[in-house]
GROMACS .gro file of C-alpha atoms in nm:
model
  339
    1UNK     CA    1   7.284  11.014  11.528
    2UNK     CA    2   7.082  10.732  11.679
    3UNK     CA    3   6.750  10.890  11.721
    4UNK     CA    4   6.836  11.115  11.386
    5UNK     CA    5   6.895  10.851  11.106
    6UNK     CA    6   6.719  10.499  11.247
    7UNK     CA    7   6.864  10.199  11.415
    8UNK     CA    8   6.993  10.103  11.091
    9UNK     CA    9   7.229  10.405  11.052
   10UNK     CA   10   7.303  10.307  11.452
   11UNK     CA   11   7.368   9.956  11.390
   12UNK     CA   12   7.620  10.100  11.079
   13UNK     CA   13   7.799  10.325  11.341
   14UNK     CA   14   7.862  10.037  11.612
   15UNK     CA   15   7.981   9.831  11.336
   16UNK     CA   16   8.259  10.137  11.201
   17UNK     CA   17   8.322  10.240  11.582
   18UNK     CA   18   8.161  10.548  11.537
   19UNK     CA   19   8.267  10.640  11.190
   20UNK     CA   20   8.050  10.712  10.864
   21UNK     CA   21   8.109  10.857  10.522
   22UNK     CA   22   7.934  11.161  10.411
   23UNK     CA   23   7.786  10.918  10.165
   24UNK     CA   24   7.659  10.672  10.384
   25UNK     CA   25   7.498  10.931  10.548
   26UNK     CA   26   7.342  11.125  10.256
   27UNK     CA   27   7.189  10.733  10.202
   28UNK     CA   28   7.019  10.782  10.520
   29UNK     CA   29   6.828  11.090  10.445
   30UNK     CA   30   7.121  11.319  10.536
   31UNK     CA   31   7.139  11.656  10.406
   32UNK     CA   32   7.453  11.861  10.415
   33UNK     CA   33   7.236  12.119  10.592
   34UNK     CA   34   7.162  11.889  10.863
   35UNK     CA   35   7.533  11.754  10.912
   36UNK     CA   36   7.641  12.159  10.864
   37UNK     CA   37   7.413  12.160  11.162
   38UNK     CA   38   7.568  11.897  11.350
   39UNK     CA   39   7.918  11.957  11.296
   40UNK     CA   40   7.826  12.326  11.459
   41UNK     CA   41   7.676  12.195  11.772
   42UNK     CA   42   7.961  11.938  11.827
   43UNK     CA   43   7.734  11.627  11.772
   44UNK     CA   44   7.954  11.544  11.552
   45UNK     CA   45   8.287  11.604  11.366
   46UNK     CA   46   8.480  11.561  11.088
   47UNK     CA   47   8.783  11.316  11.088
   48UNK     CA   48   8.868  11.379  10.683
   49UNK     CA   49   8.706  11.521  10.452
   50UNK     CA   50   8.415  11.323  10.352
   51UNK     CA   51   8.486  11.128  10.671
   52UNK     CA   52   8.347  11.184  11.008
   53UNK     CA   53   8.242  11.036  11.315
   54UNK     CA   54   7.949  11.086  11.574
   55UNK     CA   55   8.064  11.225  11.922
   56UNK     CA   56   8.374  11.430  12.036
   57UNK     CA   57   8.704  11.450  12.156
   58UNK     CA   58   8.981  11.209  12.102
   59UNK     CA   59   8.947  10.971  11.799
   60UNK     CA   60   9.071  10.617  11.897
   61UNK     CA   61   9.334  10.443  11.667
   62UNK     CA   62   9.090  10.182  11.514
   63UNK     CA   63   8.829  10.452  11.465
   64UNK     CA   64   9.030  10.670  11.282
   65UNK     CA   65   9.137  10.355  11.033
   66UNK     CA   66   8.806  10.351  10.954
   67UNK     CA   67   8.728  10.742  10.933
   68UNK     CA   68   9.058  10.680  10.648
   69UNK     CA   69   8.883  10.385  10.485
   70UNK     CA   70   8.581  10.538  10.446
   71UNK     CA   71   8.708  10.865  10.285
   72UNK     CA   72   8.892  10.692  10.006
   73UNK     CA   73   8.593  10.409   9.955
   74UNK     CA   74   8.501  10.054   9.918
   75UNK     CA   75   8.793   9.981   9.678
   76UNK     CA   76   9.053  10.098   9.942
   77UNK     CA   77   9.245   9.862  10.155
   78UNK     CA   78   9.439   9.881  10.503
   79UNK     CA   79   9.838   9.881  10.419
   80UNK     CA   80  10.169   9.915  10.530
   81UNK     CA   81  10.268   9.982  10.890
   82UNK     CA   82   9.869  10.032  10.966
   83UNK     CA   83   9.783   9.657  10.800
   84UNK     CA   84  10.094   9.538  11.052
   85UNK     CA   85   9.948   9.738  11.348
   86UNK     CA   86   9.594   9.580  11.304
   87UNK     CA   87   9.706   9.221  11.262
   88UNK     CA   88   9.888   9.297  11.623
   89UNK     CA   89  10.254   9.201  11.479
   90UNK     CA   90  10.493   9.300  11.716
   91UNK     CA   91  10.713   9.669  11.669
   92UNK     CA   92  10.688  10.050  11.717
   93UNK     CA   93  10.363  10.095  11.407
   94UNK     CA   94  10.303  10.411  11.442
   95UNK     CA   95   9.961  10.490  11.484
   96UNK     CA   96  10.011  10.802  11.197
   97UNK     CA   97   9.955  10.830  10.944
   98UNK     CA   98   9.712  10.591  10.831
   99UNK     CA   99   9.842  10.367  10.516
  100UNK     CA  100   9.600  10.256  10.239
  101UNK     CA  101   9.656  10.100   9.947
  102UNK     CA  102   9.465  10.200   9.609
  103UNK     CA  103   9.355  10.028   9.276
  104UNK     CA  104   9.640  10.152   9.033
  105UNK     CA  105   9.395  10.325   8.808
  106UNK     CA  106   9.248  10.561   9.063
  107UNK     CA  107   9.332  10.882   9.095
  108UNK     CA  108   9.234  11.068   9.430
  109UNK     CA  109   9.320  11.424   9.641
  110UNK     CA  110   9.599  11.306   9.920
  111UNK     CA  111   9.474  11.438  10.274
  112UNK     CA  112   9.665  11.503  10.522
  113UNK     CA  113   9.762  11.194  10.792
  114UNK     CA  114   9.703  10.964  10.465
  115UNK     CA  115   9.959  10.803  10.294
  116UNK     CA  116   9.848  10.655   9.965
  117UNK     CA  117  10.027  10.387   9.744
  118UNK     CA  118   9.869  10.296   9.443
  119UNK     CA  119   9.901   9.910   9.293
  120UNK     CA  120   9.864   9.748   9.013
  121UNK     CA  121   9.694   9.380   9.126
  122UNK     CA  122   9.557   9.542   9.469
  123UNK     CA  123   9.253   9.283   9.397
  124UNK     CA  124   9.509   8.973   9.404
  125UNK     CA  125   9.681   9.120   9.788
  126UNK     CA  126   9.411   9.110   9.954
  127UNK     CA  127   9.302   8.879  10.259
  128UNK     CA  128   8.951   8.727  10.159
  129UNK     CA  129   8.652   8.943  10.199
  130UNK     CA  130   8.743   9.184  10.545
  131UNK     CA  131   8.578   9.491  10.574
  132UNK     CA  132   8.809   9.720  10.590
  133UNK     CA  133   8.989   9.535  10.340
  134UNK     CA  134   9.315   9.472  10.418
  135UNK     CA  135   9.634   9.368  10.242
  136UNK     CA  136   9.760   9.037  10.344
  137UNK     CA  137   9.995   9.017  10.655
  138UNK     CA  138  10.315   8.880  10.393
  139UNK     CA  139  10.229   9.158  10.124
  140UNK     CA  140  10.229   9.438  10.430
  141UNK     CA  141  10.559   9.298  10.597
  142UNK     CA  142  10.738   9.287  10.256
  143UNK     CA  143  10.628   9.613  10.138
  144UNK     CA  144  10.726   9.785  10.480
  145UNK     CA  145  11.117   9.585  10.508
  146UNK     CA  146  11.145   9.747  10.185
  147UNK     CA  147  11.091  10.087  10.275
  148UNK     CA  148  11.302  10.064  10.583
  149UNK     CA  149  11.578  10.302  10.601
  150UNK     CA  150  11.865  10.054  10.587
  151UNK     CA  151  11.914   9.744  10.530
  152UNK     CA  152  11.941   9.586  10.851
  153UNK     CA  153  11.623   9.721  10.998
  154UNK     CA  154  11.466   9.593  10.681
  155UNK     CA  155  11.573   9.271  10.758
  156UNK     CA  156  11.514   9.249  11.157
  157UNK     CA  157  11.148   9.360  11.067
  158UNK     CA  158  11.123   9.019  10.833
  159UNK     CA  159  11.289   8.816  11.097
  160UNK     CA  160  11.106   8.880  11.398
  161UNK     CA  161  10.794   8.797  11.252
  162UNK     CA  162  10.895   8.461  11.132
  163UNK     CA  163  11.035   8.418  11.443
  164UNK     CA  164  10.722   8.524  11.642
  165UNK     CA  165  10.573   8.242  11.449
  166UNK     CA  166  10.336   8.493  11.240
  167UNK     CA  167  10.410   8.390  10.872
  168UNK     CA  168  10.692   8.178  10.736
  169UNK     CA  169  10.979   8.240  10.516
  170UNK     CA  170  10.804   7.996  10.251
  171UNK     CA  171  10.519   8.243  10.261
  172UNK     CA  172  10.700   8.500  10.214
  173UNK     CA  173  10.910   8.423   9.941
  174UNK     CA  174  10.583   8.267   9.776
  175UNK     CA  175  10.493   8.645   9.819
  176UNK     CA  176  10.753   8.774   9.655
  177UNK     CA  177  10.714   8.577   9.321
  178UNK     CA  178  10.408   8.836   9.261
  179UNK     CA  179  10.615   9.126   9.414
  180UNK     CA  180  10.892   9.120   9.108
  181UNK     CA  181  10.961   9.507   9.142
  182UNK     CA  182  11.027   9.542   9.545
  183UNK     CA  183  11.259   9.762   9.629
  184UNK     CA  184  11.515   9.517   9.785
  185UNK     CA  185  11.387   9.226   9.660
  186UNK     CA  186  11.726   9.002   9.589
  187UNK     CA  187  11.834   9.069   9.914
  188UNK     CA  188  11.492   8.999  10.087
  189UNK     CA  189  11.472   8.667   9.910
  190UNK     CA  190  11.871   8.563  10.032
  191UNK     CA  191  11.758   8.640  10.384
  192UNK     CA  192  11.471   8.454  10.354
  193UNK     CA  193  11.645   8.112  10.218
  194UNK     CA  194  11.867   8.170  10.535
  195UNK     CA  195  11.546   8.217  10.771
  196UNK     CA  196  11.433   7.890  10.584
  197UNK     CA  197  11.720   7.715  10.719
  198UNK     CA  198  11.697   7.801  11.059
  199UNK     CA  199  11.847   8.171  11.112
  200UNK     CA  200  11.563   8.352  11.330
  201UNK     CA  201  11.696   8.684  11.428
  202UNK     CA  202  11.878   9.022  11.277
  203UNK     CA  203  12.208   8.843  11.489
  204UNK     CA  204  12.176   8.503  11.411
  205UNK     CA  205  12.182   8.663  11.044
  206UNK     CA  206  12.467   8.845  11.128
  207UNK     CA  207  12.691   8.598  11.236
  208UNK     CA  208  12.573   8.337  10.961
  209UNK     CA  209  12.726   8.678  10.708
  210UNK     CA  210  13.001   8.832  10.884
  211UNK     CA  211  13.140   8.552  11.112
  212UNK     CA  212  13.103   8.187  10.964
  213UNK     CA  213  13.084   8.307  10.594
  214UNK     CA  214  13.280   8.559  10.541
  215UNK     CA  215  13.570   8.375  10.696
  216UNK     CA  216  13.552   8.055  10.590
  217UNK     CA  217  13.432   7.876  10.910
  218UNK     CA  218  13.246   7.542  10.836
  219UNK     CA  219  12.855   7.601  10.843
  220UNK     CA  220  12.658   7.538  11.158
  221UNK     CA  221  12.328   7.368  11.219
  222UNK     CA  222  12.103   7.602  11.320
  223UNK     CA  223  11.815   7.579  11.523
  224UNK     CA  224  11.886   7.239  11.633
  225UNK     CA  225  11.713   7.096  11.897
  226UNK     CA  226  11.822   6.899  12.221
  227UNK     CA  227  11.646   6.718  12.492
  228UNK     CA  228  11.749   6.835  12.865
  229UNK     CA  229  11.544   6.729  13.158
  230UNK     CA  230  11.278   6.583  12.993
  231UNK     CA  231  11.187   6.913  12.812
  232UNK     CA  232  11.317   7.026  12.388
  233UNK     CA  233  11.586   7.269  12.352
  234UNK     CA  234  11.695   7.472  12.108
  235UNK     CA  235  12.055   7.597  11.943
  236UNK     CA  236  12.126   7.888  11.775
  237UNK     CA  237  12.432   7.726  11.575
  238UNK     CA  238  12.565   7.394  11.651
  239UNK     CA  239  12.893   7.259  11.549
  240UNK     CA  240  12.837   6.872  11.526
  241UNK     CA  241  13.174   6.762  11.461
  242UNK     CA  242  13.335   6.924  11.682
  243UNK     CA  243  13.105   6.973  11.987
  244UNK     CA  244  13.143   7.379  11.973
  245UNK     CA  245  12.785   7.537  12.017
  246UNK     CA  246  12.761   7.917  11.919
  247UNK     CA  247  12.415   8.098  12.115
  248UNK     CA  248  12.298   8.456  12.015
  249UNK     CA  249  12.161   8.626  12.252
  250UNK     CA  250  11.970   8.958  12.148
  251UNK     CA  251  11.814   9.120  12.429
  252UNK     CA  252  11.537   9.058  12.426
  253UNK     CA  253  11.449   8.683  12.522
  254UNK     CA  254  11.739   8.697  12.775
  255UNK     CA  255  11.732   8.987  12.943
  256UNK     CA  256  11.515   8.882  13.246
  257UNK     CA  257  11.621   8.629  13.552
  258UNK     CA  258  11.410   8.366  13.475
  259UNK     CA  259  11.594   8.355  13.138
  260UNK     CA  260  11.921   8.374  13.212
  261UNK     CA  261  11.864   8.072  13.478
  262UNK     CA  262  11.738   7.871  13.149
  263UNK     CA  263  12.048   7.996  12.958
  264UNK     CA  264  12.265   7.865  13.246
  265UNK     CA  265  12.111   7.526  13.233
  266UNK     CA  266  12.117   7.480  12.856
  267UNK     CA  267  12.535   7.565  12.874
  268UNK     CA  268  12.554   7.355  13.191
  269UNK     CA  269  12.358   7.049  13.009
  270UNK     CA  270  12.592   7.136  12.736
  271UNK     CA  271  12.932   7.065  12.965
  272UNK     CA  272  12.816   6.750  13.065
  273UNK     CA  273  12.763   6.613  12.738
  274UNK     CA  274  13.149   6.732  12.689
  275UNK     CA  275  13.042   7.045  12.462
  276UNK     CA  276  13.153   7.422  12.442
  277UNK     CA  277  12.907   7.688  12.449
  278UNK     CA  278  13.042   8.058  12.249
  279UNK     CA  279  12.815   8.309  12.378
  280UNK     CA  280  12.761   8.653  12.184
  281UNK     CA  281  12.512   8.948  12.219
  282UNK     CA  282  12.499   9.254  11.987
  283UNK     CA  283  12.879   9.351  12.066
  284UNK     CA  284  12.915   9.054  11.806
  285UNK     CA  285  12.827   9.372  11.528
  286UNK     CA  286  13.093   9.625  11.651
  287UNK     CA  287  13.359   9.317  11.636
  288UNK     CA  288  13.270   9.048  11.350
  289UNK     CA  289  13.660   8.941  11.284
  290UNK     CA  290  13.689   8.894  11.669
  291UNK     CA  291  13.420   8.633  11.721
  292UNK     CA  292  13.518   8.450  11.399
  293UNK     CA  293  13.874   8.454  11.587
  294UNK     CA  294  13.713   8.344  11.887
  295UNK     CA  295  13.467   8.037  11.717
  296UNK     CA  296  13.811   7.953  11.496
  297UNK     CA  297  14.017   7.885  11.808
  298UNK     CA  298  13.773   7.618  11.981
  299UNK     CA  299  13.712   7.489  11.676
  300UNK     CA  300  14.091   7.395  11.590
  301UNK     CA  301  14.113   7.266  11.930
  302UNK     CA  302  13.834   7.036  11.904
  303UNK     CA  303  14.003   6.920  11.574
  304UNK     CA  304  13.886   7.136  11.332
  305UNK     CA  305  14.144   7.086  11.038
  306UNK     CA  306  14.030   7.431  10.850
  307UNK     CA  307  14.156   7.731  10.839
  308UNK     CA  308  13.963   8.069  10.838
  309UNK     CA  309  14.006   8.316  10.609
  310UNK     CA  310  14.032   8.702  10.649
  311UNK     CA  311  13.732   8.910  10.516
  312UNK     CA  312  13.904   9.217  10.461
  313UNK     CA  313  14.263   9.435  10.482
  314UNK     CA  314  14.141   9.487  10.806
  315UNK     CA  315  14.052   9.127  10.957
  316UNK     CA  316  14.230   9.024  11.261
  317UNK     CA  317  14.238   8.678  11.179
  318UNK     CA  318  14.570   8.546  11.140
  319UNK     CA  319  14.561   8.233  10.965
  320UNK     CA  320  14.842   7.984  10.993
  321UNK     CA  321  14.865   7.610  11.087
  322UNK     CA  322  14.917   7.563  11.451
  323UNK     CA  323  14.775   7.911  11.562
  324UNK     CA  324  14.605   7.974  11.819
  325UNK     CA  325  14.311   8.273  11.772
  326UNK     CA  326  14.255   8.565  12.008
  327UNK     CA  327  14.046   8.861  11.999
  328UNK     CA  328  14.212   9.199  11.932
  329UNK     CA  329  14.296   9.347  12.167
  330UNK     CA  330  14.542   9.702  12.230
  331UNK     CA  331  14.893   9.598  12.200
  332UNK     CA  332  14.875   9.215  12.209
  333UNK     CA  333  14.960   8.951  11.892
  334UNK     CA  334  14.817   8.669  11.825
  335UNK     CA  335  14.982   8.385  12.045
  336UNK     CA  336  15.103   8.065  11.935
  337UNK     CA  337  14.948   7.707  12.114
  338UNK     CA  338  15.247   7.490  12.262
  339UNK     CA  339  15.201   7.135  12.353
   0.00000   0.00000   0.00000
């Protein structure tokens, strides 16, 4: 296309990775006879309609978000899972199909590999001037928990990002001020008052719900941090009274050598400041009631003057003054403490 349309047309090409509109190109002093002619000898080839690019084979990711862009025009933005992909958030984006986001008033011919969603105040989501435009990284995180299948992958999608440091949960529930019909939305914006106070991960949200809340255990400080050999820790729920300190471990984070020696060394610094560490992975969602039996017991023995509460018909909790709390377990009773 180079020696066909001018060094500007080249210049527009290296700039779209090798995509162009059929406008663009008809701007050039491109006929459709001469792109006919093209697309026939395999110069080129069409991505969507309206949409091609100039060589064969294989059309990289980014190329192809721009083969989408251009078929749907200026007043199209990036959205969705493909505005998460190209910010580089973490998580399995997948690279089809390509999401855009439309002015509300438009109405267009879907194409396959497209998914459309039309808005109302697409103008006021976007981030400054981009080309392609593109939906701000809050707006496209939102949007996407919402459409999750369930609720808790909804809500691990929200997390990890804050966690990765990417946005916060100010901005986001800033962002959902303008975002009043979200599907989701009330439960979003709890989540995100928890994140606020320190809760970083789908499990540290879990317990914070199903453990300490739901029965009655008194409420951690989360995210707290330590010193330890000269270098800042951090705890995923720390009992201050009481010296009991609760960690979370999801897998990932912990699941290599390196840190498990660091976990080790935080529990160990822990001991000899004459604290308890409660450690709990994702078994912790199979057995709520049994870690809130489990976090109950050390807590009455490090003077805790409570008393938990059951969640449900089904709780194994056994409150009572005096008790001592044990995980279910096949044939076994809660046991009394003596002395």
């Amino acid at each position: 296309m180079k020696g066909f349309l001018g060094e500007q047309f080249a210049e527009l090409l290296r700039k779209q990775l090798g995509a162009f509109s059929w406008r663009q190109a008809q701007l050039q002093g491109a006929s459709d006879k001469m792109l006919a002619a093209r697309l026939r000898s395999g110069q080129i080839q069409r991505v969507y309609r309206g949409a091609y690019v100039n060589f064969t084979g294989p059309v990289p990711w980014e190329t192809r978000v721009w083969a989408a862009w251009l078929a749907y025009g200026p007043d199209a933005a990036l959205g969705g899972e493909t505005a998460l992909r190209r910010y580089g958030l973490d998580g399995d984006w997948a690279a089809e199909p390509i999401w855009l986001d439309l002015p509300h008033h438009r109405r267009v011919r879907r194409q396959s590999g497209i998914v459309i969603r039309r808005c109302r105040d697409l103008g006021d989501r976007l981030l400054g001037s981009r080309e392609p435009p593109i939906v701000r990284l809050e707006v496209a995180l939102l949007t996407v928990a919402s459409r999750r299948p369930n609720s808790d992958a909804a809500l691990a999608t929200i997390l990890d990002a804050c966690r990765e440091r990417r946005t916060t949960p100010r901005r986001l529930l800033d962002e959902l001020d303008r975002l009043q019909n979200l599907p989701r939305r009330k439960g979003i914006i709890q989540v995100l008052r928890d994140a606020d106070a320190g809760v970083e991960s789908w499990l540290e949200l879990f317990y914070l719900e199903r453990v300490e809340r739901a029965h009655g255990l008194p409420a951690a400080t989360r995210q707290a941090t330590a010193s330890f050999s000269g270098a800042t820790i951090r705890r995923d729920c720390r009992y201050d009274p009481y010296g009991v300190i609760v960690e979370l471990d999801g897998r990932a984070g912990h699941a290599d050598v390196t840190s498990q020696w660091r976990d080790m060394a935080r529990d160990n610094a822990a001991a000899v400041d004459a604290k308890v560490t409660l450690r709990f992975g994702h078994q912790l969602a199979g057995d709520p009631c049994g870690a809130a039996v489990q976090v109950a017991a050390v807590l009455t023995l490090r003077g805790w003057l409570g008393t938990p509460t059951r969640c449900g018909p089904n709780c194994t909790v056994r409150p009572g003054a005096g008790e001592s709390y044990h995980p279910k377990t096949t044939g076994s009773a809660p046991q009394r403490r003596t002395g």
